[in-house]
Every structure is written in structure tokens, then in C-alpha cells.
Amino acid sequence: MHNALLQRLGLAHPIIQAPMAGSSTVAMAAAASNAGALGSLALGASNASQAREALAQLNGLTDQPFNVNFFCHQPAVLDAARDEAWLRHLRPFVEEFGGNIAAPLKEIYQSFVVDTDMQQLMLEQPPAVVSFHFGLPAPAVIQALKQAGVFLMGSATNLDEARQVEAAGLDAIVAQGFEAGGHRGIFDERIDEEIGTFALVRLLARHCRLPVIAAGGIMDGQGIAAALQLGAQAVQMGTAFLLTRESNANAAYRDLLKSPRAAHTRVTAAISGRRARGIVNRFISEIDTAEAPPIPAYPAAYDAGKQLHALASAKGDHGFGAHWAGQGAALLRDGHTTAELIDLLVQEWQAAR
């Protein structure tokens, strides 16, 4: 298959291994890139020092192009009264495990839009691809990265966001459908049109001039073939890689992904402060209720969520984790390396063509 996106990046296959903070790894990204796909390094929750180390490791494992992904949310506006009300809401669960959540809640990582150290690192060591989630950095940052020769991608969940990505001068649009696992890439937290992947791909392919990358619910070669038929030039797959040997998903997460519960996912903001899709667990079913008070800003809410998860896990209850997964999670295959899975996906896709 030949298209502008693959030719520009020198990829053998129209597959991007999605950046998944906490689950994807340097080893996964290297294996994906070495297999002819585009591996991705998730640095949204990292600082510049951690990022520098990860880049050094990745460059030592592959000489192929890879993608580095950042969060471009607006920095958190902390509200002490709102945060205290949320902690009161969590108190019964905290007391169940005999611990405490440290207050006040903190903004546990910086947005790329204000992280000048990370911006400078990307200019000092420009990767082949940089992608943005939750929005876009300042025009000057985009221009500097383009001048450094970086291929830029931005996620979009609707046509308006896609047009913003296009107007900003980026090179490709990641069309994130509502089926996708993990955090929704919505720019404005108050607006989520909840458009499915295939409808979104067709909208963007029709109305935008940039290459479109389909993301959300694609788990096999048949899904890849369908997305490309609808106008995508590549697909981005995350959930599909969660059970690979290079995945950082822990044993409890893997057991959940292999269980019948993987067929039941829901979008919630309660875990982190921003809408994200995960397997329904105690956090989603018992904390994200109609009676719950307003959720703290992202990622301060994540500070509380991670502390509660740590308390519960120490007592053997894994029902409060961020078990992100897409709507196709019940289609997961287990027992493969990243390279083996990509080979299987390519075989399926070619057969489906």
C-alpha cells in the first residue's frame, strides 16, 4: 500500500501503536517501529528528565521513526472547596482500606503547553513524529518543531477540532472515535460530541485535506481494512497491544482484560478529572454516581484516584485502578510479542483486502 502518510514516514505498514501513558513502554515502541509500524512513546505524564532517559533508551533500541506524544490540556485551576468535597465523597472508600489521601490535591504533571523544559528537549532531540492530545501547543512551539523537521499529528474528536489541527499547520489528524480506550482527546472539556470512529473518519476524509488516522475500536486486520476503505491512511491501535509481552499492564489489569468484564467499558471523568474509557470497575460504578459532587480539575483528580488505587491494591482490591480499554477489548489476543501481533494484523488486513 502506498499513501502520502506512509511515504513521508517511511513505514512498511499503516499501523501506529498508540501512546498509552502507564501501559505502553519503550520496548513496545521500539518493537513496533522495528516491525515496520510506527511505535509511540507516551510522555504526557513525564518530566523532561524522565523523557530524556526514555528517549535515550528508545534510540538505543531502534533506528526507525517513532512518535512522541504529549498532553496539551489547559493547566489545572485548583479549587480547595471543590477538592475537599470530592475527598469527602471518597472517604468511605478510603476508610474501607484504612488509609488516607494526602491533601491538598496536586497537579501531578505539567501540560506540554507550559512545560518549556520538555519543549526545549524536543528541539534538542527532535523525534521523527510528535503528537498532541487534548489540544495544541502555542503556534510558536508548533513552528519551531516544524522547522526542526518533525512530523506533527493532533488528535481530534470532531470536525471543529480537526479544522483547528489543520489551521495550526500540523501534518496529520488522529480521528479519535468514541470507541477508543483511555482519555478522550476533546479540546474543550464541556463538549464531547461522542462521534464514533467510522463516522468521524468519513467526516474528516471528506472535509479535511490532511491525512486521517483512524483511532478507536480497531482490534484486528478486518478493522484496519474497514478504516482504510473509509478514507483513513493509517490506523492507531492501543487496546490491541495491552496484552503483549512488552506492555506494562500489571497482572490484575491483564486478568481483567482477559475476563468477560472486558466487554463492558464506560466513559468516566471520576478517575482523572477528564473523560476516559475504561473497563467498568468499583471506581466507575460506585464513585461516579449521580450523587457525586463536582470532580476536581485534571490531573488533580488523578492524584486522588491514584492514591485510592494504591490503598486498595495494598489490601488486595484492584477495583479502583485506571483500567483503560476501548469498546473492542473483548477482541484482545494474548500471548504475542508486539512484533508478532503486528505481523498477524498485517496478515489479517491483507487477507481482508
C-alpha positions in Angstrom: 0.0 0.0 0.0 1.3 3.4 -0.9 0.0 6.7 0.5 1.3 10.1 1.5 1.5 9.3 5.2 3.4 6.1 4.9 5.8 7.5 2.3 6.5 10.6 4.4 7.3 8.5 7.5 8.9 5.5 5.7 6.5 3.0 7.2 6.0 -0.5 5.9 2.6 -0.8 7.4 -0.3 1.6 8.0 -0.3 0.9 11.8 0.5 3.2 14.7 1.0 1.7 18.1 -0.9 4.2 20.3 0.9 6.0 23.1 -0.7 4.8 26.4 0.8 6.5 29.4 1.3 3.8 32.1 0.9 0.9 29.7 2.9 1.4 26.6 6.7 1.1 27.1 10.0 1.9 25.4 10.3 -1.7 24.5 6.8 -1.7 22.9 7.6 1.4 20.9 10.9 0.1 19.6 9.4 -3.3 18.7 6.5 -1.6 16.8 8.9 0.6 14.8 11.3 -2.2 14.1 8.3 -4.3 12.8 7.5 -1.6 10.2 4.8 0.2 12.1 5.1 3.5 14.0 5.9 3.0 17.6 4.8 5.6 20.1 6.3 6.8 23.4 3.8 8.3 25.8 5.5 11.2 27.7 2.4 13.1 28.8 2.9 12.2 32.4 6.7 12.5 32.4 9.0 15.4 33.2 11.9 16.4 31.0 14.5 14.3 32.9 12.4 11.2 32.6 11.7 11.9 28.9 15.4 12.4 28.2 16.2 8.9 29.7 13.3 7.3 27.8 14.4 8.8 24.5 18.0 7.6 25.1 16.7 4.1 25.7 14.4 4.1 22.7 17.1 5.5 20.4 19.3 2.6 21.6 16.7 0.0 20.5 15.7 1.3 17.1 16.9 3.5 14.3 13.4 3.6 12.8 11.0 6.6 13.1 8.9 6.8 16.2 6.2 9.1 17.7 6.5 11.0 21.0 3.1 12.0 22.5 2.2 14.9 24.8 -0.8 16.2 26.7 -1.8 19.7 25.8 -4.6 20.4 28.3 -5.0 23.7 30.0 -3.2 23.7 33.3 -5.3 22.8 36.3 -7.2 25.5 38.2 -7.3 24.1 41.7 -10.4 24.8 43.9 -9.9 23.9 47.5 -13.6 23.7 48.3 -14.3 21.5 45.3 -11.4 19.3 46.1 -12.4 18.9 49.8 -15.9 18.0 48.8 -14.5 15.3 46.4 -12.3 13.9 49.2 -15.4 13.7 51.5 -17.1 11.7 48.7 -14.1 9.3 48.6 -13.8 9.0 52.4 -16.0 5.8 52.8 -13.8 4.0 50.3 -10.6 5.4 51.8 -11.8 4.2 55.3 -12.6 0.8 53.9 -8.9 0.3 53.3 -7.7 2.0 56.5 -5.7 4.8 54.9 -5.7 8.5 54.0 -5.5 10.6 50.9 -2.9 13.3 51.2 -4.3 16.8 50.8 -4.3 19.3 49.2 -4.5 17.6 45.8 -1.7 18.3 43.4 -1.3 18.9 39.7 0.8 15.7 39.3 2.3 16.5 35.9 2.6 19.5 33.7 0.9 20.2 30.4 3.2 20.4 27.4 1.7 23.9 26.7 3.6 25.3 29.7 6.5 22.8 30.1 9.3 24.8 28.5 11.9 22.2 29.5 10.1 19.5 27.6 9.6 21.8 24.6 13.3 22.5 24.6 14.2 18.8 24.8 12.1 18.1 21.7 14.0 20.8 19.8 17.4 19.5 21.1 16.5 15.9 20.2 13.7 16.1 17.6 12.0 12.7 17.0 10.5 11.9 13.6 7.0 12.4 14.9 5.4 14.4 17.8 1.7 14.1 18.5 -0.6 16.1 20.7 -3.7 15.1 22.8 -6.3 17.3 24.5 -5.4 20.3 22.3 -2.5 22.1 20.7 0.6 24.0 22.0 1.3 27.6 21.0 1.8 28.5 17.4 5.5 29.4 18.1 6.1 25.9 19.5 4.4 24.2 16.5 6.5 26.3 14.1 9.7 25.6 16.0 9.0 21.8 15.8 8.2 22.0 12.1 11.4 23.9 11.4 13.2 21.1 13.2 11.8 18.7 10.7 9.3 17.0 13.0 6.1 15.4 11.5 3.2 16.7 13.7 -0.1 14.9 14.5 -3.0 16.2 16.6 -6.0 14.2 17.9 -9.5 15.3 17.1 -12.8 14.0 18.2 -15.0 16.2 16.0 -14.8 18.2 12.8 -14.2 21.5 14.6 -11.1 20.2 16.4 -9.8 18.7 13.1 -10.1 22.1 11.5 -8.1 23.6 14.3 -5.4 21.0 13.8 -5.3 21.7 10.1 -5.3 25.5 10.6 -2.4 25.2 13.1 -0.2 23.7 10.3 0.1 20.1 11.6 0.7 17.2 9.2 -2.0 14.7 10.1 -5.1 14.2 12.2 -5.7 11.3 14.5 -9.5 10.8 14.4 -10.3 9.5 17.9 -13.7 7.9 17.9 -15.9 7.4 21.0 -15.0 3.7 21.0 -11.4 4.4 21.9 -9.9 3.4 25.3 -8.2 5.9 27.6 -8.6 9.6 27.6 -10.9 11.4 25.2 -8.8 13.9 23.2 -11.5 16.6 23.5 -10.1 20.2 23.4 -13.0 21.7 25.5 -13.9 19.5 28.4 -17.5 20.8 28.3 -18.1 19.5 24.7 -17.9 15.9 23.7 -19.9 15.0 20.6 -19.2 11.3 21.1 -18.8 10.6 17.4 -17.9 7.0 16.5 -14.7 6.2 14.7 -16.0 5.3 11.3 -18.4 8.3 11.1 -15.6 10.6 12.2 -13.1 9.2 9.7 -15.6 9.8 6.9 -16.3 13.4 8.1 -12.6 14.2 8.2 -11.7 12.5 5.0 -14.5 14.4 3.2 -13.9 17.9 4.8 -10.1 18.0 5.6 -7.1 18.0 3.3 -4.7 16.3 5.9 -4.1 12.6 6.1 -6.5 11.0 8.6 -5.5 8.3 11.1 -8.4 6.2 12.5 -8.3 5.5 16.2 -10.9 3.7 18.4 -12.2 0.2 18.5 -9.9 -1.2 15.8 -8.6 -4.6 17.1 -7.8 -6.7 14.0 -6.9 -6.7 10.3 -10.6 -6.5 9.3 -10.9 -3.3 11.3 -7.8 -1.9 9.6 -9.2 -2.7 6.2 -12.5 -1.1 7.0 -10.9 2.1 8.3 -8.7 2.4 5.2 -11.7 1.8 3.0 -13.5 4.7 4.7 -10.6 7.1 3.9 -8.0 6.7 6.7 -4.4 6.5 5.6 -3.4 4.6 8.7 -4.9 3.3 12.0 -3.8 3.9 15.6 -4.3 1.0 17.9 -3.8 1.0 21.7 -6.1 -1.5 23.4 -4.9 -4.2 21.0 -1.4 -4.1 22.4 -2.3 -4.2 26.1 -1.7 -7.9 26.4 1.6 -8.0 24.5 4.7 -9.1 26.4 6.1 -5.5 26.2 3.0 -4.0 27.8 3.4 -2.6 31.3 -0.2 -3.7 32.3 0.1 -5.4 35.6 -1.3 -8.9 36.5 -4.6 -7.6 37.8 -5.1 -5.4 34.7 -4.3 -8.3 32.4 -6.6 -10.7 34.2 -9.4 -8.1 33.8 -8.7 -7.7 30.1 -8.9 -11.5 29.7 -12.1 -11.8 31.6 -15.7 -11.4 30.4 -15.7 -7.9 32.1 -13.6 -6.6 29.2 -16.8 -6.4 27.1 -18.1 -3.7 29.5 -16.5 -0.3 29.2 -17.7 3.1 30.1 -16.5 6.7 29.8 -15.9 8.5 33.2 -14.2 11.6 34.4 -14.2 10.5 38.0 -10.8 8.7 37.9 -8.7 11.5 36.5 -10.8 14.6 36.0 -11.1 14.2 32.3 -13.4 11.8 30.3 -11.8 8.5 29.6 -13.0 5.0 28.7 -12.2 2.0 30.9 -13.5 -1.3 32.0 -16.3 -0.9 34.5 -14.9 -1.4 38.0 -15.7 -0.2 41.5 -14.3 3.3 40.8 -16.6 3.7 37.9 -19.7 2.0 39.3 -19.6 3.2 42.9 -17.8 6.6 42.8 -19.0 8.0 39.5 -22.7 8.3 40.6 -25.4 10.9 40.1 -25.0 12.0 43.7 -21.3 12.7 43.3 -20.1 16.3 43.8 -18.2 18.1 41.0 -14.9 16.4 40.1 -11.6 18.2 40.7 -9.6 19.5 37.8 -7.5 17.2 35.7 -5.0 16.0 36.7 -5.6 16.8 40.4 -8.4 14.4 40.5 -5.9 11.8 39.2 -3.8 12.5 42.3 -6.8 11.3 44.5 -7.6 8.4 42.2 -4.0 7.1 42.2 -3.8 7.4 46.0 -7.1 5.5 46.5 -6.0 2.8 44.0 -2.7 2.3 45.9 -4.5 1.9 49.2 -7.0 -0.6 47.7 -4.4 -2.6 45.9 -2.3 -2.9 49.0 -5.3 -4.7 50.6 -5.8 -6.9 47.5 -8.7 -4.9 46.0 -7.9 -3.9 42.4 -11.3 -2.4 41.6 -10.1 1.2 41.8 -7.4 1.3 39.0 -7.4 3.2 35.7 -8.2 0.1 33.6 -8.4 2.0 30.3 -9.7 -0.1 27.4 -11.7 0.5 24.2 -15.0 -1.0 23.2 -13.3 -3.7 21.3 -11.4 -5.0 24.4 -13.2 -8.4 24.2 -11.4 -9.0 20.9 -8.0 -8.9 22.6 -5.4 -11.6 21.7 -3.0 -12.8 24.3 0.5 -14.3 24.2 2.1 -12.3 21.4 5.0 -10.0 21.3 4.4 -6.6 19.8 6.2 -7.7 16.6 4.2 -10.9 16.4 0.9 -9.0 16.8 1.8 -6.5 14.1 2.7 -9.4 11.7 -0.7 -11.0 12.5 -2.5 -7.7 11.9 -0.8 -7.3 8.6 -1.7 -10.8 7.5 -5.4 -10.3 8.5 -5.5 -6.9 6.8 -4.1 -8.2 3.6 -6.5 -11.1 3.6 -9.4 -8.8 4.2 -8.4 -6.6 1.3 
